[in-house]
PDB file of C-alpha atoms in Angstrom:
ATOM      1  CA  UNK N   1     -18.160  15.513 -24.716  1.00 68.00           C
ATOM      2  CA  UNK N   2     -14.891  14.713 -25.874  1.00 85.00           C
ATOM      3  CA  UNK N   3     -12.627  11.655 -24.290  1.00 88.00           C
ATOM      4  CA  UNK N   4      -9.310  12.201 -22.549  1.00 90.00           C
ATOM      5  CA  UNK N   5      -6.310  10.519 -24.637  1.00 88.00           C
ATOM      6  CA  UNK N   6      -3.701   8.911 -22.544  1.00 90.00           C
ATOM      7  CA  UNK N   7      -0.368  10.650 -21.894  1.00 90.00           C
ATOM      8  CA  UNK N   8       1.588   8.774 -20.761  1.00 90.00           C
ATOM      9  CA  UNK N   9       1.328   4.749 -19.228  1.00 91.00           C
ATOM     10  CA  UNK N  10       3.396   2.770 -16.790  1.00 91.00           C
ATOM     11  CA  UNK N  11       4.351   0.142 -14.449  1.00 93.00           C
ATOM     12  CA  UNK N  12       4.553   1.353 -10.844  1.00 95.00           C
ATOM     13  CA  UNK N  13       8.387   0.502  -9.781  1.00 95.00           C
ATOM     14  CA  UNK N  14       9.264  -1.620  -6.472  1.00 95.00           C
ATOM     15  CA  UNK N  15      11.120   0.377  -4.136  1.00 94.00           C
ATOM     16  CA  UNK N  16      11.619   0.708  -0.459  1.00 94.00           C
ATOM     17  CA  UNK N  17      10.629   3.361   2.248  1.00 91.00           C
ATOM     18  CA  UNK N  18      10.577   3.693   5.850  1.00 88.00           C
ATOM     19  CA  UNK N  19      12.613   1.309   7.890  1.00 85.00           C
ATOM     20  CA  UNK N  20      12.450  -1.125   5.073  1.00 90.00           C
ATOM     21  CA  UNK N  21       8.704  -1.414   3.747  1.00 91.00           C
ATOM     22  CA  UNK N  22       8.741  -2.748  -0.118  1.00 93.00           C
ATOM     23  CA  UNK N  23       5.981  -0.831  -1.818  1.00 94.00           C
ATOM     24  CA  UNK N  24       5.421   0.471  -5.716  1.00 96.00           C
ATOM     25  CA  UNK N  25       5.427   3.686  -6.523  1.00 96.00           C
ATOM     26  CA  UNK N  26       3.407   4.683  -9.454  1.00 96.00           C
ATOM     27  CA  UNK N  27       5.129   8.326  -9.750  1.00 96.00           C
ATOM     28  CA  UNK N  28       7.079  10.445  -7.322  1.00 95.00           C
ATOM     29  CA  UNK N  29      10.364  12.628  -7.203  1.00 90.00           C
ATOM     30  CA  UNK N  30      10.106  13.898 -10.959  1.00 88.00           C
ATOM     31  CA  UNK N  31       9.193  17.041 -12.849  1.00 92.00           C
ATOM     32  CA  UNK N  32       5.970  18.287 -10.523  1.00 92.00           C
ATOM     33  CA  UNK N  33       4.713  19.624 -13.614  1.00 93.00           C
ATOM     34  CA  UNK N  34       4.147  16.203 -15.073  1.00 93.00           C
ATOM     35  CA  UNK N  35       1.177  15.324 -12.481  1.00 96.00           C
ATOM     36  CA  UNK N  36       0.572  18.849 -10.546  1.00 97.00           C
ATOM     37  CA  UNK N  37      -1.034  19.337  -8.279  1.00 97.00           C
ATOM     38  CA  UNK N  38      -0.082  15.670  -7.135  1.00 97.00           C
ATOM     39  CA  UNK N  39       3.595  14.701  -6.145  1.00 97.00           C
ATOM     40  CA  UNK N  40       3.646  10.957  -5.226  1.00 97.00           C
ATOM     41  CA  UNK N  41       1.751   7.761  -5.360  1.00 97.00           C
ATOM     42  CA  UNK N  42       2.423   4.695  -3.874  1.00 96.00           C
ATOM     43  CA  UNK N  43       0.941   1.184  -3.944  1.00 96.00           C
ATOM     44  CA  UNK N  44       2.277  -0.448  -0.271  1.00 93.00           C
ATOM     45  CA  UNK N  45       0.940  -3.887  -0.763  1.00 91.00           C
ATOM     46  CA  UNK N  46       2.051  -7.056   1.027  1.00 90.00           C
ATOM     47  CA  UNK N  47       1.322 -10.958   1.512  1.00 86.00           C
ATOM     48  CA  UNK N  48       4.462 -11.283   3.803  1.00 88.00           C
ATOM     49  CA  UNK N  49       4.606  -9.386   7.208  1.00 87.00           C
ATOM     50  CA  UNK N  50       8.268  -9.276   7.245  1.00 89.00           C
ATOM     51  CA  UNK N  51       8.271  -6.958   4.191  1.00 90.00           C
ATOM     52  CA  UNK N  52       6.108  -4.069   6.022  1.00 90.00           C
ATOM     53  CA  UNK N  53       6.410  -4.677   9.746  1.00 90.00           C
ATOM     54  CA  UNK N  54       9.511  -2.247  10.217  1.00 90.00           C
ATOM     55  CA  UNK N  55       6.598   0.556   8.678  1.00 89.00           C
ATOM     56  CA  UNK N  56       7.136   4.479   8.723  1.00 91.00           C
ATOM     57  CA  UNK N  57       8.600   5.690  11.777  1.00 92.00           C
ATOM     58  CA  UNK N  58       8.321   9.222  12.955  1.00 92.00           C
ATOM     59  CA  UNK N  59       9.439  11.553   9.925  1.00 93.00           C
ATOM     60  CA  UNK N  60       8.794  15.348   9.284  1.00 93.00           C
ATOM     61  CA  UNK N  61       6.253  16.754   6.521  1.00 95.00           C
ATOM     62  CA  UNK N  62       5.592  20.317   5.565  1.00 96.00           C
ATOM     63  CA  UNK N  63       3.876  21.764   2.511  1.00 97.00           C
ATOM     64  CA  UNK N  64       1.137  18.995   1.732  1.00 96.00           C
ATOM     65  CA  UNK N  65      -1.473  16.979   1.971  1.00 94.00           C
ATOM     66  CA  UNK N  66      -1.231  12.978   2.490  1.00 93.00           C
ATOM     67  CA  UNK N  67      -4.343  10.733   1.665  1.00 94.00           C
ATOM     68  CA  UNK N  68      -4.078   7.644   2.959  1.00 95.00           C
ATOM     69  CA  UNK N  69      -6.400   4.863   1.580  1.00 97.00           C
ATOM     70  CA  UNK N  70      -6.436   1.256   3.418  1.00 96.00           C
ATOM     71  CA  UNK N  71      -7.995  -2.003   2.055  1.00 96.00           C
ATOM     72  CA  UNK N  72      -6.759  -4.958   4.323  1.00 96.00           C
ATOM     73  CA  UNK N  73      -5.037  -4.808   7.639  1.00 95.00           C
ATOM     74  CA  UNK N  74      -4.826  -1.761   9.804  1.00 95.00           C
ATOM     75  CA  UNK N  75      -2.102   1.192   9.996  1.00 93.00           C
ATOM     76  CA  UNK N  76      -1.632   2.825  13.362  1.00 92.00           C
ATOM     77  CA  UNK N  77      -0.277   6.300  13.550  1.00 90.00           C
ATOM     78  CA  UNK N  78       0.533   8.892  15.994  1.00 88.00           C
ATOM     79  CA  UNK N  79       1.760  12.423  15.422  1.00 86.00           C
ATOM     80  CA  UNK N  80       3.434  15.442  16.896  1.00 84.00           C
ATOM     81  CA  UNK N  81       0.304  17.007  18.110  1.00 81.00           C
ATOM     82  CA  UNK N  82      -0.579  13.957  20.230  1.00 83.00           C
ATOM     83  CA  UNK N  83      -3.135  12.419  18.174  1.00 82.00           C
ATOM     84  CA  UNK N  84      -3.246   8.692  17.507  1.00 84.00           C
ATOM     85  CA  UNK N  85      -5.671   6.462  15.897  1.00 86.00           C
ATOM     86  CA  UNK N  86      -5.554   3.056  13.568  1.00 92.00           C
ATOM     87  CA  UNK N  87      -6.718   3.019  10.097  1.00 94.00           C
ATOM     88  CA  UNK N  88      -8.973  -0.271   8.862  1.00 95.00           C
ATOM     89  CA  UNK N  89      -9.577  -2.019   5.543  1.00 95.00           C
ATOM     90  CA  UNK N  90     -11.866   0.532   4.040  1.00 96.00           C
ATOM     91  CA  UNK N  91     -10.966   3.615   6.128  1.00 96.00           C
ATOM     92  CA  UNK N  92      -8.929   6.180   4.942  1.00 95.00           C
ATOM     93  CA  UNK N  93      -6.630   9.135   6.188  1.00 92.00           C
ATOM     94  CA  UNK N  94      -6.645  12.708   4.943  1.00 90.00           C
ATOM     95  CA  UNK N  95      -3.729  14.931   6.665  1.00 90.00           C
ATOM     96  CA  UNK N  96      -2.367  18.124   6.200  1.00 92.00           C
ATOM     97  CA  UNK N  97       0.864  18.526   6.958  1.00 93.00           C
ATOM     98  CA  UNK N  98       0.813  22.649   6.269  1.00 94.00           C
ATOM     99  CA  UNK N  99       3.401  24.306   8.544  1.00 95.00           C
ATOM    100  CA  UNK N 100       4.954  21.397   9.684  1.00 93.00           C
ATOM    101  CA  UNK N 101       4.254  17.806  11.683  1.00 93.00           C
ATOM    102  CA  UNK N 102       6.280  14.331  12.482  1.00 93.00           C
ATOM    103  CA  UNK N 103       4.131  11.873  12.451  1.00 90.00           C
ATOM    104  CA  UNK N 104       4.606   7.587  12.516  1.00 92.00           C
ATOM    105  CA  UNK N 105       2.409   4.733  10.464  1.00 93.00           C
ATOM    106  CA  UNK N 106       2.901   1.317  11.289  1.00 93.00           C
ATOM    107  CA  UNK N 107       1.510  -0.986   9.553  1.00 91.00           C
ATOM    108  CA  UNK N 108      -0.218  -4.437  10.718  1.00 92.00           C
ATOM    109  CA  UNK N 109      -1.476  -7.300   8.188  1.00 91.00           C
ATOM    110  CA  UNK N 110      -5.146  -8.246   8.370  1.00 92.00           C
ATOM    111  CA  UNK N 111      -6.160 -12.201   9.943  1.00 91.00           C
ATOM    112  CA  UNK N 112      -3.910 -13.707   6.939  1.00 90.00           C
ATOM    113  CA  UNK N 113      -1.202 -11.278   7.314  1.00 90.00           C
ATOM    114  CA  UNK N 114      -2.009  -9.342   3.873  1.00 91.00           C
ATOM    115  CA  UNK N 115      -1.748  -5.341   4.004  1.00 93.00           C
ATOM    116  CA  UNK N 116      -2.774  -2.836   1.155  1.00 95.00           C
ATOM    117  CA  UNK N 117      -3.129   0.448   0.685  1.00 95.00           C
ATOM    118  CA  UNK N 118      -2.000   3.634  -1.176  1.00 97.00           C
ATOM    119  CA  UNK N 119      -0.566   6.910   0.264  1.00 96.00           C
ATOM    120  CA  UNK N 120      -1.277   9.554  -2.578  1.00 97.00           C
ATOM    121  CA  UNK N 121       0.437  13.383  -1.976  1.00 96.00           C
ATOM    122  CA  UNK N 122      -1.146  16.694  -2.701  1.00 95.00           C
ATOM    123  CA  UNK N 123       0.616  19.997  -2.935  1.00 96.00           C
ATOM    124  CA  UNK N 124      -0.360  22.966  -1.061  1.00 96.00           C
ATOM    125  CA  UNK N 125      -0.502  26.488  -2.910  1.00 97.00           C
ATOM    126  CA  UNK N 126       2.227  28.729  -1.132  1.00 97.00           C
ATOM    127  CA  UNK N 127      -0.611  30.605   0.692  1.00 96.00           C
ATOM    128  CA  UNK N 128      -1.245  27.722   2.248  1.00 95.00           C
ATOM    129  CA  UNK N 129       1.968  26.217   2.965  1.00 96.00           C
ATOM    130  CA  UNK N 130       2.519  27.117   6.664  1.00 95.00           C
ATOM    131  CA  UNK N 131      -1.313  26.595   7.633  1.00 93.00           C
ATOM    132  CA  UNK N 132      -1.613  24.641  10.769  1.00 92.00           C
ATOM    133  CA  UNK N 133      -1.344  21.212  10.900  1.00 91.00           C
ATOM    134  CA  UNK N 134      -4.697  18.910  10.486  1.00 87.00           C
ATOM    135  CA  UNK N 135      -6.214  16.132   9.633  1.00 82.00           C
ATOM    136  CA  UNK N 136      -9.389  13.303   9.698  1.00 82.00           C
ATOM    137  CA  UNK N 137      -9.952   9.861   9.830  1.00 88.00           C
ATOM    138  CA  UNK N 138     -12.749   8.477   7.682  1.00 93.00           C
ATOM    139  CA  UNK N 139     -14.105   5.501   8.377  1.00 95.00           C
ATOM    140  CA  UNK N 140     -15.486   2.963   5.723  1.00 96.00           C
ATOM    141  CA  UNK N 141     -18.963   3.028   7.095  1.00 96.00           C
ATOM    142  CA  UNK N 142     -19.069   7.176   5.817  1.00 96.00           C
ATOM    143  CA  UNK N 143     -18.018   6.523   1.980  1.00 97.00           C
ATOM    144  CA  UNK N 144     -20.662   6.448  -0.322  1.00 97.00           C
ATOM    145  CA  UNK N 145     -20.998   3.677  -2.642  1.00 98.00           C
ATOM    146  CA  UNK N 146     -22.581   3.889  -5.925  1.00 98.00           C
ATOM    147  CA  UNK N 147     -23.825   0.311  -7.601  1.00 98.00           C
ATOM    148  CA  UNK N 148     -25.087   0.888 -11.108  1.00 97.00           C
ATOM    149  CA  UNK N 149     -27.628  -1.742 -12.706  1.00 97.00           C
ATOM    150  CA  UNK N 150     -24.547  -3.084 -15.013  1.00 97.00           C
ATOM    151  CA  UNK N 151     -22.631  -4.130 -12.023  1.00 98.00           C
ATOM    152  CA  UNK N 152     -20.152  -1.480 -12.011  1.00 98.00           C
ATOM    153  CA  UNK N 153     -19.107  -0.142  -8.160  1.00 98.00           C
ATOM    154  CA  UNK N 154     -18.046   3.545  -7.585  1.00 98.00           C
ATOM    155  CA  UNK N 155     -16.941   4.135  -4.090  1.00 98.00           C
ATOM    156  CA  UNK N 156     -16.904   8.041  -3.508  1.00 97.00           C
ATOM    157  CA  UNK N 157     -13.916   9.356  -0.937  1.00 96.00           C
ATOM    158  CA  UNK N 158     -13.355  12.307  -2.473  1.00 94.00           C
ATOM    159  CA  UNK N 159     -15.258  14.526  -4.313  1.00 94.00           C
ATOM    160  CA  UNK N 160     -18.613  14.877  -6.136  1.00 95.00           C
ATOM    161  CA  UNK N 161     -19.558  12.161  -8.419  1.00 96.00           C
ATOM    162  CA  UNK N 162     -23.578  10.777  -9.745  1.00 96.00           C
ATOM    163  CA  UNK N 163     -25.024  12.745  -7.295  1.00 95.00           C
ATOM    164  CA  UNK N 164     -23.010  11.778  -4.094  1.00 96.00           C
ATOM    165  CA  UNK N 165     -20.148  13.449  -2.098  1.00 94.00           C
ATOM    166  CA  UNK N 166     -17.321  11.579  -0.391  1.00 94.00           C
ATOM    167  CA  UNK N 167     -16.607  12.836   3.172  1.00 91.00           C
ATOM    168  CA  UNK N 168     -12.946  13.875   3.307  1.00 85.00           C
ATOM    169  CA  UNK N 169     -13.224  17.899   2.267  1.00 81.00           C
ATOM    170  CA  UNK N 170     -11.140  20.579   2.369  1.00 80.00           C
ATOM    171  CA  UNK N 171      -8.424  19.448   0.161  1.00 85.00           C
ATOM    172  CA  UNK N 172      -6.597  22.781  -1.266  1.00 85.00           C
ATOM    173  CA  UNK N 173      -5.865  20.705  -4.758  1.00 83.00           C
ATOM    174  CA  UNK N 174     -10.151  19.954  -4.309  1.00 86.00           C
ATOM    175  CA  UNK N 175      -9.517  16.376  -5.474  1.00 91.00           C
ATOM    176  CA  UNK N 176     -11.970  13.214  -7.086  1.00 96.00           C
ATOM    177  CA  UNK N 177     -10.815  10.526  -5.685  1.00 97.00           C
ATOM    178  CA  UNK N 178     -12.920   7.050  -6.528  1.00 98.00           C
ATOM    179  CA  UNK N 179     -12.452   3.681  -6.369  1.00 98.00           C
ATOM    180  CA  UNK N 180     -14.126   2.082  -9.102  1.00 98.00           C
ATOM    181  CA  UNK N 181     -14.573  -1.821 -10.829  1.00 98.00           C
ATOM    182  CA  UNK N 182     -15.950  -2.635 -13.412  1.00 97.00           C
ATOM    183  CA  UNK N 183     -17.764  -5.777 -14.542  1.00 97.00           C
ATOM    184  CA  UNK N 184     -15.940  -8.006 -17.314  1.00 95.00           C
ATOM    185  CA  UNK N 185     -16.944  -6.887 -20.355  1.00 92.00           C
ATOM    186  CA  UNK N 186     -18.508  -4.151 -19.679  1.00 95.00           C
ATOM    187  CA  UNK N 187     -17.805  -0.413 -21.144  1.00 94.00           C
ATOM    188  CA  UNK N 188     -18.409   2.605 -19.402  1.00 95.00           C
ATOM    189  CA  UNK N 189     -18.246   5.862 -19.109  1.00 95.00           C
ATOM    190  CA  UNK N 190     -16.724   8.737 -16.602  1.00 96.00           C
ATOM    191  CA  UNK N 191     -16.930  12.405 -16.300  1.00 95.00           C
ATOM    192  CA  UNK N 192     -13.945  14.422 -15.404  1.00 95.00           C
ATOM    193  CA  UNK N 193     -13.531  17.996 -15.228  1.00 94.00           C
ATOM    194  CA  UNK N 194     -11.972  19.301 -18.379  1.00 92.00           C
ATOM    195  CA  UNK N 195      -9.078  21.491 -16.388  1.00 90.00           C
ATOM    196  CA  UNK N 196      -8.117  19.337 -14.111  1.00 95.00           C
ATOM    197  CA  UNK N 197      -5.088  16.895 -13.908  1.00 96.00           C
ATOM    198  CA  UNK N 198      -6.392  13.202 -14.092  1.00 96.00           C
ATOM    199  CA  UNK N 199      -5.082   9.902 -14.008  1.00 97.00           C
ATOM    200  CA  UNK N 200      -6.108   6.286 -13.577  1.00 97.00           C
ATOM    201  CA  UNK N 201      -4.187   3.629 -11.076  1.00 97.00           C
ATOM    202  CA  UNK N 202      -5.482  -0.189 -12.117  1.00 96.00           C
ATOM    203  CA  UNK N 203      -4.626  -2.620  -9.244  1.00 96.00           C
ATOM    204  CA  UNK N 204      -6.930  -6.044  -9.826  1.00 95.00           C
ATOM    205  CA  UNK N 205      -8.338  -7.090 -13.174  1.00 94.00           C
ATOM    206  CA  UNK N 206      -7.200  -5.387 -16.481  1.00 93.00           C
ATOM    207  CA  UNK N 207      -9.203  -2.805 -18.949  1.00 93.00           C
ATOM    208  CA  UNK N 208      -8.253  -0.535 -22.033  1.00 91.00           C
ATOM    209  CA  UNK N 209      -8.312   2.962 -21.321  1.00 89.00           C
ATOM    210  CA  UNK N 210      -7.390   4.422 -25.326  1.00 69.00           C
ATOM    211  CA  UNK N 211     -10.323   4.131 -27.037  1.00 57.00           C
ATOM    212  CA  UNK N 212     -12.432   1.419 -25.217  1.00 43.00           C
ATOM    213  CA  UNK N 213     -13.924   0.502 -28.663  1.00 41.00           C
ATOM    214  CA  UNK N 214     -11.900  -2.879 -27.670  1.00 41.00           C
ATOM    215  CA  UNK N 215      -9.924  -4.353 -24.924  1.00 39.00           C
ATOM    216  CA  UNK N 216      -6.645  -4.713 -27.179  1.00 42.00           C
ATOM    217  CA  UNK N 217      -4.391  -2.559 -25.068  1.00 47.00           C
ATOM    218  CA  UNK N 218      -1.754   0.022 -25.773  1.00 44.00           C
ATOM    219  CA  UNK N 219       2.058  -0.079 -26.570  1.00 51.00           C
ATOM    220  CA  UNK N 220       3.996  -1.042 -23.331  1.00 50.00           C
ATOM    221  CA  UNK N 221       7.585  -1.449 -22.807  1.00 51.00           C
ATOM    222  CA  UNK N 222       8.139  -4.462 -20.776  1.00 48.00           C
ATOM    223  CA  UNK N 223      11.170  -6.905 -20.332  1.00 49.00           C
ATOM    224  CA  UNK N 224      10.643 -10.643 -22.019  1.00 44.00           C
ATOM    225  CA  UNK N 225      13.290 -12.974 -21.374  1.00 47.00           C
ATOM    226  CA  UNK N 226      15.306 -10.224 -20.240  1.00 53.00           C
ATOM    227  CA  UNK N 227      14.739  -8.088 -23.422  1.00 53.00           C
ATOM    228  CA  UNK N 228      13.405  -4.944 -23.179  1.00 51.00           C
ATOM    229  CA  UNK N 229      10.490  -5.162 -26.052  1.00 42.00           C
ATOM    230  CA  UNK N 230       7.450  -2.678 -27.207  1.00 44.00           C
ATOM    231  CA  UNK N 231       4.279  -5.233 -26.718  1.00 43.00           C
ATOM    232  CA  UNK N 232       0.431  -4.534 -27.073  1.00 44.00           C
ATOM    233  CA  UNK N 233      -0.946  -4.865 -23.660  1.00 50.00           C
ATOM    234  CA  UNK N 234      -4.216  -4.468 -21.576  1.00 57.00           C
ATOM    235  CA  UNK N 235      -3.782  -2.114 -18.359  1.00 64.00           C
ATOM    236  CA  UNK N 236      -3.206  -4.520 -15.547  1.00 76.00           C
ATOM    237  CA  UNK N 237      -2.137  -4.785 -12.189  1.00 88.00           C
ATOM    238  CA  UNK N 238      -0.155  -1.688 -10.694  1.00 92.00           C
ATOM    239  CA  UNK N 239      -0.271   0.328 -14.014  1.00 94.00           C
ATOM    240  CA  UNK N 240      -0.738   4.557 -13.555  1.00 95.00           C
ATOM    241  CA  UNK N 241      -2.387   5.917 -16.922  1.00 95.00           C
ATOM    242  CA  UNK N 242      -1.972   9.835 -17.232  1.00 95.00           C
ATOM    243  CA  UNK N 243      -4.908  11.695 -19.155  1.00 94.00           C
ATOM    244  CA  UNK N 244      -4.368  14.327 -21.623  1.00 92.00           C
ATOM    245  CA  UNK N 245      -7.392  17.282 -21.697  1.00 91.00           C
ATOM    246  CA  UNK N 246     -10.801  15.907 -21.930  1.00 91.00           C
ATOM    247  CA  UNK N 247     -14.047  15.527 -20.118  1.00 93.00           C
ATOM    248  CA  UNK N 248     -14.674  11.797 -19.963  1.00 94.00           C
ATOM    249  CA  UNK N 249     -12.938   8.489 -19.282  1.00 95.00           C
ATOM    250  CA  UNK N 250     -14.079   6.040 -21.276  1.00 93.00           C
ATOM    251  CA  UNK N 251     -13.290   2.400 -19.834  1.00 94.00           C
ATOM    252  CA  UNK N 252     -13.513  -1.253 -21.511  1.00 92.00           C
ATOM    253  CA  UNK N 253     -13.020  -3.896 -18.949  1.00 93.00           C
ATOM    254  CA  UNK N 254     -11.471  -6.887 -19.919  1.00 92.00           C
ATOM    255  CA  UNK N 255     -12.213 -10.731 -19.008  1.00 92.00           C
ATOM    256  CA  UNK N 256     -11.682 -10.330 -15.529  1.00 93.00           C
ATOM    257  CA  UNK N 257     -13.256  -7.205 -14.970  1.00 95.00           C
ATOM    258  CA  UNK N 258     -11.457  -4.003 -13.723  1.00 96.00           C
ATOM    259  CA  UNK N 259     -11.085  -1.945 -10.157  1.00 97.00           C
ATOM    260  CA  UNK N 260      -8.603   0.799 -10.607  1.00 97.00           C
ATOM    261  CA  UNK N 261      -9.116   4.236  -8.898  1.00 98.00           C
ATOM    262  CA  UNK N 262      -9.430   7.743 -10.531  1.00 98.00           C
ATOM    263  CA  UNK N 263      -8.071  10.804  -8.904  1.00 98.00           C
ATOM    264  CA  UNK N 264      -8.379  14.200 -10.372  1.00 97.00           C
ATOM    265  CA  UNK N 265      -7.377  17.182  -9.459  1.00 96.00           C
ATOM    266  CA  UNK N 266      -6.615  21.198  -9.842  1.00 95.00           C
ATOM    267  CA  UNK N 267      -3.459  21.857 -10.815  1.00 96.00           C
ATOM    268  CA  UNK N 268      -1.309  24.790  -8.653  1.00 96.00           C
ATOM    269  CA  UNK N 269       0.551  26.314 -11.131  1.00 96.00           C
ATOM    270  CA  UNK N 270       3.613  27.250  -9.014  1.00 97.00           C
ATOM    271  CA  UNK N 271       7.148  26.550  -8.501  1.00 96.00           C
ATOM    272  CA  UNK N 272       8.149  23.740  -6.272  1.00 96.00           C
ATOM    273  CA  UNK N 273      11.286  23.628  -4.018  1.00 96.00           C
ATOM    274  CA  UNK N 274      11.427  19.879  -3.086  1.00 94.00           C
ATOM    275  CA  UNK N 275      13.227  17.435  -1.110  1.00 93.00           C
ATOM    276  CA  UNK N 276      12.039  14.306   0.460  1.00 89.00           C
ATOM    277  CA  UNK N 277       8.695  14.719   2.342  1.00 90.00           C
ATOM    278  CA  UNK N 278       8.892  18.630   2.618  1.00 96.00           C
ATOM    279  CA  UNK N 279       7.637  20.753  -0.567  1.00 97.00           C
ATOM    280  CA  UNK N 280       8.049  24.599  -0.804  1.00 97.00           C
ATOM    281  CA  UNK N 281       8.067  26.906  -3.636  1.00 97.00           C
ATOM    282  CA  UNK N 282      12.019  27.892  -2.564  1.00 97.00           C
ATOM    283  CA  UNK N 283      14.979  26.887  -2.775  1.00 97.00           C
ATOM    284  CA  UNK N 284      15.664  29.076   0.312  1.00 97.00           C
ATOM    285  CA  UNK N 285      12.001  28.023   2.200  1.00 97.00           C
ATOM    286  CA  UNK N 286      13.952  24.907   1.795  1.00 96.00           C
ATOM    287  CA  UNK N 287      17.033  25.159   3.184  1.00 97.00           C
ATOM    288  CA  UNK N 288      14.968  27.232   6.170  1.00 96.00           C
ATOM    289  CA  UNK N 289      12.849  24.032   6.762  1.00 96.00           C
ATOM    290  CA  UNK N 290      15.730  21.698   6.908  1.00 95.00           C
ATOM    291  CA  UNK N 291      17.430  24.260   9.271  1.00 96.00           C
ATOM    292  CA  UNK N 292      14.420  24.405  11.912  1.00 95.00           C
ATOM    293  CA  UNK N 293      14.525  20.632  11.750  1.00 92.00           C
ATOM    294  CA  UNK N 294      17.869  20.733  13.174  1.00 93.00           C
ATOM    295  CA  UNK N 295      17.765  23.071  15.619  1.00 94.00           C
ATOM    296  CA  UNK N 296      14.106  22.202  17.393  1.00 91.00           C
ATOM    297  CA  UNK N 297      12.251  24.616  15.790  1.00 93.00           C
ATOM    298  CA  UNK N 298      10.434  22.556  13.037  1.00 93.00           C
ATOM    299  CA  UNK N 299       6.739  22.190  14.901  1.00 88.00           C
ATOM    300  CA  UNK N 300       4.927  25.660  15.568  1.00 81.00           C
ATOM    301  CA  UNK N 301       3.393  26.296  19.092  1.00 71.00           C
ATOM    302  CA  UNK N 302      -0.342  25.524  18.554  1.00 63.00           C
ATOM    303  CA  UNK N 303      -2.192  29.011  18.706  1.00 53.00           C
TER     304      UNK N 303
END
């Protein structure tokens, strides 16, 4: 067995999408090599309604998949095909855009008026680019959980991990996707396919990730006192760790205990034409998309 080293490690960045929603995003619009097959992550998490109420109105997707992951409050969404449903703390949202779809989330707090979740993106190969448009709703009742004697939690959504399967399948990038914590304290251990792109999103609690032999963190840049300054620091809230080669994680939790989740997946290999929600693998597939957005011709008739 041999342990992954980290890449690269960083804070997910405020930023606003939709009709004004303030979320993070941990990595999107860069080199697609850096993370392929994935394109975007984003951390949309909110105590105050008036910073996600406005949500994601209709907007156009081609050339991926979108995995949607709630944890409080709900997200209702509707798409071009007619289909509607709301999304619930624990429930998530697998859709793939393929040949093209416009779709709307919208975003409601829970009973305090929190809302989290994460929308992660997944490229399509170019063979499966214009596929028809699809998707499922999973709800929280149909992901297995796995509680090890230790007290560490491993929810399964995606995936095959200890001897369970998640339910959302049929992923072209054939993703692991868990959510996992981690008692305080506690070190542990996960498997990850050698070959495939991995990284690590911590979003309560802290852990180290390098070694594990001890919680004492890695070099961060951060800004102290308005300095920009190279500290020692555990992984914390909202930081994105990128693996190098390797087939284990090893994890040491630190005094609060970690839950962070750990995607994995196959990387494509192939060029990537890019702007905004739609992804080809040309510059001119591009242009073509943008042009049948204009004229009408964006959605195919359903055959």
């Amino acid at each position: 067995m041999s342990l992954r080293p980290i890449d690269h490690m960083s804070r997910a960045t405020l930023t606003m999408e939709g009709a004004g929603v303030k979320l993070h995003r941990a990595f999107g619009f860069q080199d697609p090599e850096l993370m392929d097959p994935f394109l975007l992550f984003d951390d949309f998490r909110n105590e105050r309604p008036e910073d996600f109420l406005a949500g994601f109105p209709w907007h156009p997707h081609r050339g991926i998949e979108t995995i949607t992951y709630v944890l409080k409050g709900t997200v209702e969404h509707g798409d071009s095909l007619g289909n509607s449903g709301s999304l619930g703390a624990g429930d998530v949202q697998w859709m793939t855009a393929g040949s093209g779809i416009l779709h709307q989330e919208m975003p409601s707090g829970n009973d305090v008026g929190q809302m989290h979740g994460f929308q992660l993106w997944a490229n399509l190969p170019g063979d499966l680019k214009m596929t028809a448009p699809r998707y499922q709703d999973v709800g929280s009742t149909e992901i297995p959980e796995i509680l090890e004697d230790d007290g560490t939690r491993v929810k399964v959504i995606i995936g095959n991990f200890w001897g369970q399967s998640g339910p959302v399948d049929g992923i072209a990038a054939d993703p692991l996707y868990l959510d996992i914590f981690v008692p305080a304290g506690v070190r542990k251990t996960f498997p990850v396919d050698t070959y495939r792109q991995a990284f690590a999103y911590v979003f309560e609690g802290s852990a180290a990730f390098a070694d594990a032999a001890a919680p004492q963190g890695v070099l961060l840049e951060k800004e102290v006192m308005g300095q920009e300054v190279n500290i020692r620091d555990l992984s914390g809230n909202r930081t994105i760790i990128r693996f190098g080669r390797g087939d284990e994680v090893v994890v040491q939790a630190g005094p609060e205990g970690v839950r962070f989740l750990l995607v994995a997946g196959a990387p494509i290999r192939e060029p990537v034409a890019w702007h905004g929600p739609i992804v080809m693998n040309t510059q001119e597939e591009l242009r073509k998309a943008f042009a049948e957005l204009r004229n009408g011709t964006f959605i195919r008739p359903a055959h």
